[in-house]
Coordinates of C-alpha atoms in Angstrom, one line a residue:
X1 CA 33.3 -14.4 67.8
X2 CA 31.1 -15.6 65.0
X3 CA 32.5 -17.2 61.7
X4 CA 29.0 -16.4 60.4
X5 CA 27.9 -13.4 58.6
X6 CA 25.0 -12.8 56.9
X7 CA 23.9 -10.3 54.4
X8 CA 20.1 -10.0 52.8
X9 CA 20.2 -8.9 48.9
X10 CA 16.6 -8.0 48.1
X11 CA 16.3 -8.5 44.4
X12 CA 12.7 -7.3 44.0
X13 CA 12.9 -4.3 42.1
X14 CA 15.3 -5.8 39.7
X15 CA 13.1 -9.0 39.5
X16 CA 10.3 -6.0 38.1
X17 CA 12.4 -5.0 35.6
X18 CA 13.3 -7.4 34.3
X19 CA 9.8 -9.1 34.1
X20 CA 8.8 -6.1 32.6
X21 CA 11.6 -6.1 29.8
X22 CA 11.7 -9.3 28.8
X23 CA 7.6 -9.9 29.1
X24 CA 8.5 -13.3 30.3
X25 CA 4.7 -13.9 30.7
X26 CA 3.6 -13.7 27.2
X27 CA 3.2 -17.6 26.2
X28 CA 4.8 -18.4 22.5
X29 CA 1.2 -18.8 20.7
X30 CA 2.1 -17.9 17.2
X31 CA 3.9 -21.4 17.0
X32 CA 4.6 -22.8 13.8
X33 CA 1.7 -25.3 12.9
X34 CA -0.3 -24.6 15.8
X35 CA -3.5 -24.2 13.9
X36 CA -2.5 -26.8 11.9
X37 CA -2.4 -29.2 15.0
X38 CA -5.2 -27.8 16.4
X39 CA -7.7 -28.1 13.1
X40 CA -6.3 -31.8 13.0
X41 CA -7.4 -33.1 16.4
X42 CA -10.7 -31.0 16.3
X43 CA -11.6 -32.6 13.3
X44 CA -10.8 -35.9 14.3
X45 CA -13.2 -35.2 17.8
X46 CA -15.8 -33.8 15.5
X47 CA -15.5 -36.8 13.3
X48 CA -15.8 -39.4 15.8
X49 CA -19.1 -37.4 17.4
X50 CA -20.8 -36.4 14.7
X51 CA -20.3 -40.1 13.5
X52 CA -22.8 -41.1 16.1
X53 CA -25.1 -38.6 15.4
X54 CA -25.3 -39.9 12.0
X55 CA -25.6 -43.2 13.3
X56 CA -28.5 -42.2 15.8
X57 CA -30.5 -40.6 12.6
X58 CA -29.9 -43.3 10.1
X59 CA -31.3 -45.6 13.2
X60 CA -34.6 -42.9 12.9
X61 CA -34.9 -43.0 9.3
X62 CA -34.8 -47.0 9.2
X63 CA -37.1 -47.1 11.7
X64 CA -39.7 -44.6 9.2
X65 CA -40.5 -47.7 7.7
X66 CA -42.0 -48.9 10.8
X67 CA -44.6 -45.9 10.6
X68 CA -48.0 -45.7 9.1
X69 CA -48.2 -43.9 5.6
X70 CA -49.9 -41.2 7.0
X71 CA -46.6 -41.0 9.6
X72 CA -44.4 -41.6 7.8
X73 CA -45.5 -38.9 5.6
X74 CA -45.1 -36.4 8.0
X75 CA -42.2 -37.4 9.5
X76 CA -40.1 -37.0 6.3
X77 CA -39.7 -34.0 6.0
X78 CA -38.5 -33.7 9.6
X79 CA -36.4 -36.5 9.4
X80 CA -34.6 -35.1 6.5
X81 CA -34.2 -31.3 8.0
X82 CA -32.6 -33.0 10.8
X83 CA -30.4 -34.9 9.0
X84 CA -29.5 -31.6 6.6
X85 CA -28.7 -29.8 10.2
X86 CA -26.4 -32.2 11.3
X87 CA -24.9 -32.3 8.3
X88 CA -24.5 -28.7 7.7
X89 CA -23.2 -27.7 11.7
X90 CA -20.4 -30.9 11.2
X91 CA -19.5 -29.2 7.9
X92 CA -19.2 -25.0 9.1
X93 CA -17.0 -26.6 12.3
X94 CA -14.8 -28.9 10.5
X95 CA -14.4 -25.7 8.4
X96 CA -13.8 -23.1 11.2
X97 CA -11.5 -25.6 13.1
X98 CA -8.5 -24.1 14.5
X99 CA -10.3 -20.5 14.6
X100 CA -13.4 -20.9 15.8
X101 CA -13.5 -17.0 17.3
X102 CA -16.9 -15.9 18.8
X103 CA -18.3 -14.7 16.1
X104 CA -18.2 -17.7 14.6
X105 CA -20.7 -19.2 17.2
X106 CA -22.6 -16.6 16.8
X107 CA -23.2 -17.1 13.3
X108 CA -23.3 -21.1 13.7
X109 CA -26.0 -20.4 17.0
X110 CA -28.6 -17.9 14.9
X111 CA -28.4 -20.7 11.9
X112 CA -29.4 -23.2 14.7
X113 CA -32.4 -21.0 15.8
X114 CA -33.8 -20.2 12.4
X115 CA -33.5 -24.3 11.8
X116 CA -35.6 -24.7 15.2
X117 CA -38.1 -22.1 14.4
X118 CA -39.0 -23.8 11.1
X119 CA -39.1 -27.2 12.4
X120 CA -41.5 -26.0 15.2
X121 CA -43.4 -24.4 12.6
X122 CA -43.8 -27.6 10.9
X123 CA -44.8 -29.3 13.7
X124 CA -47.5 -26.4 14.2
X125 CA -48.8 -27.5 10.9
X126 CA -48.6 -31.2 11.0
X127 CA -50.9 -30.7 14.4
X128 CA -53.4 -28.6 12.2
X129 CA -53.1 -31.3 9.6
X130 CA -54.0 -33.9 12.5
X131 CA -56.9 -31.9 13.8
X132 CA -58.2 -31.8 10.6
X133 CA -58.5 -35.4 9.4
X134 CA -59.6 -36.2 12.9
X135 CA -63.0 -34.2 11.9
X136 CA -63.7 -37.9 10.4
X137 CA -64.3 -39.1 13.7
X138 CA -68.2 -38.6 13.2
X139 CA -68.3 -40.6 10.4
X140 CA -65.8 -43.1 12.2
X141 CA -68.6 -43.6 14.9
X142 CA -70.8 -45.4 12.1
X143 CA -68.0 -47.8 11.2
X144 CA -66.4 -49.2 14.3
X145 CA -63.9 -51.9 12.7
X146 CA -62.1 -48.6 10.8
X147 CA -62.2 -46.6 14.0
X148 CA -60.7 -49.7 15.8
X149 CA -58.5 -49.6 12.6
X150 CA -57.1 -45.8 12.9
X151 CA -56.8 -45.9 16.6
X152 CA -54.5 -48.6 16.6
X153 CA -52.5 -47.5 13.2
X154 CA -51.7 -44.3 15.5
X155 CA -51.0 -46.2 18.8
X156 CA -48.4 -48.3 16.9
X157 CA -47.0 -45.0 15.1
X158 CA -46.5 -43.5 18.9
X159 CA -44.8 -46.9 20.4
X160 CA -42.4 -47.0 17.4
X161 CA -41.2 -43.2 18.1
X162 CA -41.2 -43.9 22.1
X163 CA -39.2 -47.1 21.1
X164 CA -36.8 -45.0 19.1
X165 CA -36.4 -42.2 21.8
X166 CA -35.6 -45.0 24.0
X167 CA -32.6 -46.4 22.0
X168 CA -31.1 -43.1 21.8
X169 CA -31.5 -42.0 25.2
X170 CA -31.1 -38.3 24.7
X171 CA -34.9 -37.8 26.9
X172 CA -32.8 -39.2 30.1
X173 CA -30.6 -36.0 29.7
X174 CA -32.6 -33.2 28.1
X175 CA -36.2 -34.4 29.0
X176 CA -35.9 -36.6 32.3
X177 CA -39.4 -38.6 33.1
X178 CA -41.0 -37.7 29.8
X179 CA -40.9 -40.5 28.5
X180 CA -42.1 -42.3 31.2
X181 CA -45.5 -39.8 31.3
X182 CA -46.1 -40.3 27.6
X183 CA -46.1 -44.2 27.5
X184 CA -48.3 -43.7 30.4
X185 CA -50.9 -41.6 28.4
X186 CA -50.2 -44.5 25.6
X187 CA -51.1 -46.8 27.8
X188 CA -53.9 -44.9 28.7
X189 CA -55.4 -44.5 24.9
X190 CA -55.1 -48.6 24.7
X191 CA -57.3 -48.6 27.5
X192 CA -59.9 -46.2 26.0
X193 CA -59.6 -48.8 23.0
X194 CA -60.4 -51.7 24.6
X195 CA -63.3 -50.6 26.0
X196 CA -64.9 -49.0 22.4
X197 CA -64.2 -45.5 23.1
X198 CA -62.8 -44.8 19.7
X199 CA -63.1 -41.2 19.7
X200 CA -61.4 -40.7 23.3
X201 CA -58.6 -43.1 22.5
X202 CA -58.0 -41.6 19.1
X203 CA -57.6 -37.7 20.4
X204 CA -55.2 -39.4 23.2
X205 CA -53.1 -41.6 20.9
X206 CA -52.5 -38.5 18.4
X207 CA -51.5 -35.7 21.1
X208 CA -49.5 -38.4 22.4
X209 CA -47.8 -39.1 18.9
X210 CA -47.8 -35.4 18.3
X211 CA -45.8 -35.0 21.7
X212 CA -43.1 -37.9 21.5
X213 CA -42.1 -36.5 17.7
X214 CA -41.4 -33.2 19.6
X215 CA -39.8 -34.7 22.3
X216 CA -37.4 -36.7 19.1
X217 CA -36.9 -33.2 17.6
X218 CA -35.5 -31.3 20.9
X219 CA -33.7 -33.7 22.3
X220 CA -31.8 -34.5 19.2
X221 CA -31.9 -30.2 19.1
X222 CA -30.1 -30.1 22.5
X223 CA -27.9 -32.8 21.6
X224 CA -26.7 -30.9 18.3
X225 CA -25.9 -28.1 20.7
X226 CA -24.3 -29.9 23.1
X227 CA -21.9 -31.2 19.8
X228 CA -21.3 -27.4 18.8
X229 CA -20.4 -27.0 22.7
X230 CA -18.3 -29.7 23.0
X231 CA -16.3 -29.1 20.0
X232 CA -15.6 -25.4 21.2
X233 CA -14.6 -26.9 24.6
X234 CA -12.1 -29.2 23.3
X235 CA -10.8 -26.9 20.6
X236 CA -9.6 -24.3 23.1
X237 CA -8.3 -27.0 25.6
X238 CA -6.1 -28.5 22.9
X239 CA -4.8 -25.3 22.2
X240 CA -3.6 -25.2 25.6
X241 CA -2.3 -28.2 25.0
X242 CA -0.1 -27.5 22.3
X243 CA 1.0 -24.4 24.0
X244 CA 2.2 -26.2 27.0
X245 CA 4.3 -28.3 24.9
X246 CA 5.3 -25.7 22.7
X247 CA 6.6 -23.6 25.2
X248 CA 9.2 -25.9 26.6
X249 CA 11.4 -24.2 25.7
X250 CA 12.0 -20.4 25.0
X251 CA 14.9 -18.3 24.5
X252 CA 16.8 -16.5 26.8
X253 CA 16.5 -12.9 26.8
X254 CA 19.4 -10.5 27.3
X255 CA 19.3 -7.3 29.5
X256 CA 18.0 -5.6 26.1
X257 CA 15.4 -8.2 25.6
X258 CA 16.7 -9.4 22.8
X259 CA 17.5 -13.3 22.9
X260 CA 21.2 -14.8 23.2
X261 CA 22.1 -17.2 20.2
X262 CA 22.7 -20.6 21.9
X263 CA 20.6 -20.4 24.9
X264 CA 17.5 -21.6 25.6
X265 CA 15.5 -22.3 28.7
X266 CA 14.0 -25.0 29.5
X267 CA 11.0 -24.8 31.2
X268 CA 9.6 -27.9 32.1
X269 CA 13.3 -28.3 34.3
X270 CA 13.0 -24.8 35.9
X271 CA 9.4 -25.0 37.0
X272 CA 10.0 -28.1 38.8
X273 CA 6.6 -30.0 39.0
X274 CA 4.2 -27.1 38.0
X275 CA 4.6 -27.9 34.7
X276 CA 3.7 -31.7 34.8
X277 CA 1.0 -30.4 37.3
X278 CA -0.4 -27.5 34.5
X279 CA -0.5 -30.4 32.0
X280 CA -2.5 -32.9 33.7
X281 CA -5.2 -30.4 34.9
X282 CA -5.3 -29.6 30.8
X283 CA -5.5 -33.3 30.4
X284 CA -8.2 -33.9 32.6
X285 CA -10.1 -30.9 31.0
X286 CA -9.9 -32.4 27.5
X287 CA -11.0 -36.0 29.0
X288 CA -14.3 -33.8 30.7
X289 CA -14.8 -31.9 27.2
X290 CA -14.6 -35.2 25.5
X291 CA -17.2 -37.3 27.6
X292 CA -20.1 -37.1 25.9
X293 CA -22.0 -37.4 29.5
X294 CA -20.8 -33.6 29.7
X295 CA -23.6 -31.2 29.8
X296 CA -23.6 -27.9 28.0
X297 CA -23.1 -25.8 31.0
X298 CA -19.9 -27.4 32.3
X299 CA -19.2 -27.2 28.3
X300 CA -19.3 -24.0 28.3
X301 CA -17.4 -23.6 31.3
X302 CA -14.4 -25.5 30.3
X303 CA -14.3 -23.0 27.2
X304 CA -14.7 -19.6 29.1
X305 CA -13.7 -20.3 32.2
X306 CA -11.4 -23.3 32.5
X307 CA -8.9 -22.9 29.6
X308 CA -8.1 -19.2 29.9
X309 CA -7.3 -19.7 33.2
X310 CA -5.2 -23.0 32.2
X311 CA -3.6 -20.8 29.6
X312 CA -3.0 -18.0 32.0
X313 CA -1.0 -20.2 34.7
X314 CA 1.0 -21.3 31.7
X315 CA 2.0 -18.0 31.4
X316 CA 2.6 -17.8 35.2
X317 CA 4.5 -20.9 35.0
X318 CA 6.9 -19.7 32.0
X319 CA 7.3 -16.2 33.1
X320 CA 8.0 -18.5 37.1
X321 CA 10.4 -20.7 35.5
X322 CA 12.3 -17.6 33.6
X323 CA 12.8 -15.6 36.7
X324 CA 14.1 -18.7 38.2
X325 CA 16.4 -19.5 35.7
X326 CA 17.4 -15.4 36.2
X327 CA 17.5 -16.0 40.1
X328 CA 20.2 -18.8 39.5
X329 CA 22.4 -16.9 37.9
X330 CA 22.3 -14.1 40.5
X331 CA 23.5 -16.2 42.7
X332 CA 26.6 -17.2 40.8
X333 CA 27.1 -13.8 40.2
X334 CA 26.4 -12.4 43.6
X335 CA 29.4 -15.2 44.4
X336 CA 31.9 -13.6 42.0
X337 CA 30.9 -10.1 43.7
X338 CA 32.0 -11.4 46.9
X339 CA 34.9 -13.4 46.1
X340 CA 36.0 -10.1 44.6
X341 CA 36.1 -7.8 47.2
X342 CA 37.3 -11.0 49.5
X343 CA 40.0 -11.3 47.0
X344 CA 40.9 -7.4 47.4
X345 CA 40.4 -6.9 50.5
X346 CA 41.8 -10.2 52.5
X347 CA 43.8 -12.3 49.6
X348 CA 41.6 -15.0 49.7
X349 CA 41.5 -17.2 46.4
X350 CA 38.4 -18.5 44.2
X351 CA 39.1 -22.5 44.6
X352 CA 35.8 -24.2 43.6
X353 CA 31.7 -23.4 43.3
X354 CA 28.8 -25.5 42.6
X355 CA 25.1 -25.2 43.0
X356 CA 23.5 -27.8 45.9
X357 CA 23.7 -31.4 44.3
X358 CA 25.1 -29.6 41.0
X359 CA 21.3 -28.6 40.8
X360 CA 21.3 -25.1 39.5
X361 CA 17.5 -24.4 40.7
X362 CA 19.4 -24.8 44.5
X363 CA 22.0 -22.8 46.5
X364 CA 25.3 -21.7 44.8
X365 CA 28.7 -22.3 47.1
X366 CA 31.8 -20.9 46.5
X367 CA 35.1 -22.1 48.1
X368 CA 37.7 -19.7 49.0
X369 CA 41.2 -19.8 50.2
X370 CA 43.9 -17.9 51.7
X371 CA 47.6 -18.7 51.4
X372 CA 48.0 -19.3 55.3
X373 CA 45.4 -22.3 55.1
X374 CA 42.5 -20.1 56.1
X375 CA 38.8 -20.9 53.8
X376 CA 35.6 -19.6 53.4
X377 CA 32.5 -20.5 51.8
X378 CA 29.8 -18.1 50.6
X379 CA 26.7 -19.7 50.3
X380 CA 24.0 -17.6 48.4
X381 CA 20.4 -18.9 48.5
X382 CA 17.2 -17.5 48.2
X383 CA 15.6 -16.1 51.3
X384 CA 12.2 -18.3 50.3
X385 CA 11.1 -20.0 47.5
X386 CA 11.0 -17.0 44.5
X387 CA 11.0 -14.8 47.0
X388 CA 13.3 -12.3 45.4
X389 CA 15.7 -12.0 48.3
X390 CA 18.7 -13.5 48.5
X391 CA 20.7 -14.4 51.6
X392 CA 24.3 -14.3 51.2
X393 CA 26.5 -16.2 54.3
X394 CA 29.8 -15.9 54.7
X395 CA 30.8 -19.0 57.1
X396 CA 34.7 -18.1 57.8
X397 CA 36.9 -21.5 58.3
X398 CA 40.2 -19.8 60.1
X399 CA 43.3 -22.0 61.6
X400 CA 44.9 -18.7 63.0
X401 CA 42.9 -16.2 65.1
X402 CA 40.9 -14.2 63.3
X403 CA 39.2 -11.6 65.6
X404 CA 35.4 -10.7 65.6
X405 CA 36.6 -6.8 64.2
X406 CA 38.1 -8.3 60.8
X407 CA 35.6 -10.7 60.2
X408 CA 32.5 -7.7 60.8
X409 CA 34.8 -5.4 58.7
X410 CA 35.5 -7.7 55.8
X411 CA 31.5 -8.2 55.8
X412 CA 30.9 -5.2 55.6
X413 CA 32.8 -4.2 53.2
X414 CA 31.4 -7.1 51.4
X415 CA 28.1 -5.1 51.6
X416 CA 29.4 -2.2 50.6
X417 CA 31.0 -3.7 47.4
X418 CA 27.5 -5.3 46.7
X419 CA 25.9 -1.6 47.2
X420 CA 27.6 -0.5 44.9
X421 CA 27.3 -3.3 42.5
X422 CA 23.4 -1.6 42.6
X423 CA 22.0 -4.6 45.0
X424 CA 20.2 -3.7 48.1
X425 CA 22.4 -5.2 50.5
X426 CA 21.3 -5.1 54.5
X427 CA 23.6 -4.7 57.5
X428 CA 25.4 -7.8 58.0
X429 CA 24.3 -9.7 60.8
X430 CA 26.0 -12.3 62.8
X431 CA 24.4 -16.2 63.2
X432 CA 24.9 -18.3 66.3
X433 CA 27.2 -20.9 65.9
X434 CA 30.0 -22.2 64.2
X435 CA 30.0 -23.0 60.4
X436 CA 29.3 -26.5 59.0
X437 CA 32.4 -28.1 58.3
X438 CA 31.2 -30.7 55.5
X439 CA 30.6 -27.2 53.9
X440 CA 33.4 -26.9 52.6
X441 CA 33.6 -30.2 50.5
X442 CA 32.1 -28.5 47.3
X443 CA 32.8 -31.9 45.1
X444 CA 30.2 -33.5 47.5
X445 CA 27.9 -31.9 45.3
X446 CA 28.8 -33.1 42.1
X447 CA 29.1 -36.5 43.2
X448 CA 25.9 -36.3 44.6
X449 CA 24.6 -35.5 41.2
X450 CA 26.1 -38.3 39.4
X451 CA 24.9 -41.0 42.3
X452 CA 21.5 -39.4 41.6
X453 CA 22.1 -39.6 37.3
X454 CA 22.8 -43.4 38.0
X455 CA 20.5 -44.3 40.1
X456 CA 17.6 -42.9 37.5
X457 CA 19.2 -44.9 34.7
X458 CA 19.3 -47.8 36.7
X459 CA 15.5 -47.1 37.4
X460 CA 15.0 -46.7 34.1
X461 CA 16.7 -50.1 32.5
X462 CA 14.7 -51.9 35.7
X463 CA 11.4 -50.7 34.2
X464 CA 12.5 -51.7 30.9
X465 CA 13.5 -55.0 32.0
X466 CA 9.9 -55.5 33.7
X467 CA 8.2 -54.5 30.6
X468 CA 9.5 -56.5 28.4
X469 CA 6.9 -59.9 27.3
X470 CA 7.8 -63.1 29.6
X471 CA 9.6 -60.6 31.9
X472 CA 9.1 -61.2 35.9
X473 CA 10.3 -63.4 38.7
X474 CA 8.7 -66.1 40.3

């Protein structure tokens, strides 16, 4: 004879429908001040970069004083279209924060081109300008001291841009070892000048110029796209950000859909650790989108790859955490449906119920009773972690003799009762063994909860303690 009975209740179907009609997995995004939140903390991000961009190119325009007049003259005008880029990218995001949709980009991307092509059109021309004055290297060739003269006014112009390429750093990134080749070729000119060659050491020292004020211009280029990239990346991670912590909570949906005035779930309880897990990978992603030692690639990567797919396991993890919440109260519910036809059919008495450790995400127990001293316990569990199958055991507690016929009949009518309660119930089955008897202590439970509540805020007042200044032991 076995005192334990146990019937499978697969809940998948209804678990469809109701996913379906309450559309558990759309995430709350039309929260109230989400754009709000979301302009503030880009704006702040593109403050704090652009601030050392600004930095970087009042650094460069200082540093034009350093230059030769005949540098410095044509270095203006590139210095100050820079500076006008800059500015004008920082201004269109700071304005687009908080929507900053693709076509957006677009638009910002083709005003970066068109800025690029005329700069490298004025560096066409200031090479044409160059190859023209250096026509005067015939008459050079009569007067040595102003060949010596020119040939070291443009070694000195190229050392101050190499200098100023150096302080920025932005070749070790965009341009790696270019630099290093150019300072070589410098090097090479101040040779050619020592020994007289005037005309060999000029041609050298002015492609070389020419070539480290490009190499200025795309880096700091790349770098202004790699700001446009970054800001992008970190506006879409901190709207995941927001979402997570505006979906905390959510309402709870009725059978219609509709939600139920007073009830909320929480989310962050019923999806257990996934939650705190979901929120540190978004974490890390902002921390990524945020170090400036991110290239554009991975940039662009954290913004179409990373946080859809962050904000898509949110919505996994709400809709999770809802049918969980759902799956809890099947249980209790799937206890009263037993209990029932327990009640009907053999007299037994409802006496007490409680989740596991009063923990409603665990199994539900419920204590019967008969009136001769006989008890059973139905516990109801899931067959495997959101599986959508529960297990319902009846574990039957008798003093008298209760033979193997009544307890198989009085599961299956318990099947039976559930069948027609529109669950698909199996065949009961019997389980080796006798049932547990600290089973049927159901205020075991609660008291385990409250051992656990104290033992937190005793956790908690400890930490407390330890933080305080001067706090410690010896």
């Amino acid at each position: 004879m076995s005192g334990r009975k146990r019937i499978s209740v697969d809940e998948a179907e209804w678990y469809r429908v109701q996913r379906k009609a309450q559309q558990l997995k759309e995430v709350l995004s039309t929260l109230p001040g989400l754009v709000e939140d979301i302009r503030s903390q880009t704006r702040a991000d593109l403050d704090r970069t652009f601030a050392r961009v600004a930095e970087r190119q009042q650094r460069h325009e200082a540093a034009m004083g350093e230059l030769s007049q005949q540098t410095r003259r044509l270095e203006a005008d590139t210095t100050r279209r820079l500076q006008e880029q800059a500015k004008d990218l920082h201004r269109e995001l700071a304005a687009t924060a908080g929507r900053l949709r693709e076509e957006t980009r677009q638009a910002l991307a083709e005003q970066q081109a068109q800025v690029r092509q005329a700069l490298a059109a004025e560096r066409a021309e200031r090479r044409a300008e160059t190859a023209r004055l250096a026509a005067d290297i015939d008459i050079m060739k009569e007067d040595r001291a102003r060949a010596e003269e020119t040939v070291r006014a443009w070694l000195a112009d190229a050392n101050v841009m190499a200098g100023l390429i150096a302080e920025a750093g932005l070749h070790e990134r965009y341009a790696p070892q270019e630099l290093e080749r150019l300072q070589a070729r410098l090097a090479t000119a101040g040779q050619n000048l020592a020994q007289g060659r005037f005309d060999a050491a000029l041609a050298l020292a002015q492609e070389t110029y020419h070539s480290l004020s490009e190499l200025r211009v795309d880096t700091e280029q790349r770098e202004l796209e790699r700001c446009s990239a970054q800001t992008a990346a970190v506006e879409s991670l901190v709207r995941v950000e927001r979402l997570i912590e505006g979906n905390l909570e959510r309402p709870v949906l009725g059978a219609d859909g509709t939600a139920m005035e007073g009830f909320t779930l929480d989310v962050e309880f019923w999806s257990r650790d996934e939650l705190d897990g979901l929120r540190q990978e978004t974490a890390d992603g902002l921390s990524q989108a945020r170090d400036d030692g991110t290239d554009v690639e991975a940039l662009h990567g954290l913004r179409e790859r990373e946080a859809p797919r962050l904000e898509r396991t949110l919505g996994d993890t709400v809709a999770q955490a809802g049918m969980r919440h759902l799956a809890s109260q099947i249980r209790v519910n799937l206890a009263d449906a037993v209990a029932q036809t327990l009640g009907e059919l053999a007299f037994y008495d409802f006496v007490d119920g409680e989740y596991q450790d009063a923990d409603p995400r665990g199994a539900y127990y419920a204590k019967l009773q008969h009136d001769n001293g006989n008890e059973i316990v139905l516990d109801i569990s899931q067959a495997a972690r959101d599986s959508g199958e529960c297990v319902v055991r009846v574990l039957s507690y008798d003093h008298d003799v209760t033979s193997e016929a009544e307890l198989r009949r009085r599961a299956e009518a318990i099947q039976e009762a559930l069948k027609g309660e529109g669950h698909n119930a199996s065949r009961p089955v019997s389980e080796p063994g006798a049932p547990d008897p600290e089973l049927l202590d159901i205020e075991r439970h609660r008291a385990e909860a409250e051992r656990r509540t104290r033992a937190t805020e005793q956790n908690q007042t400890l930490r407390k303690g330890q933080s305080r200044p001067g706090a410690g032991g010896v």
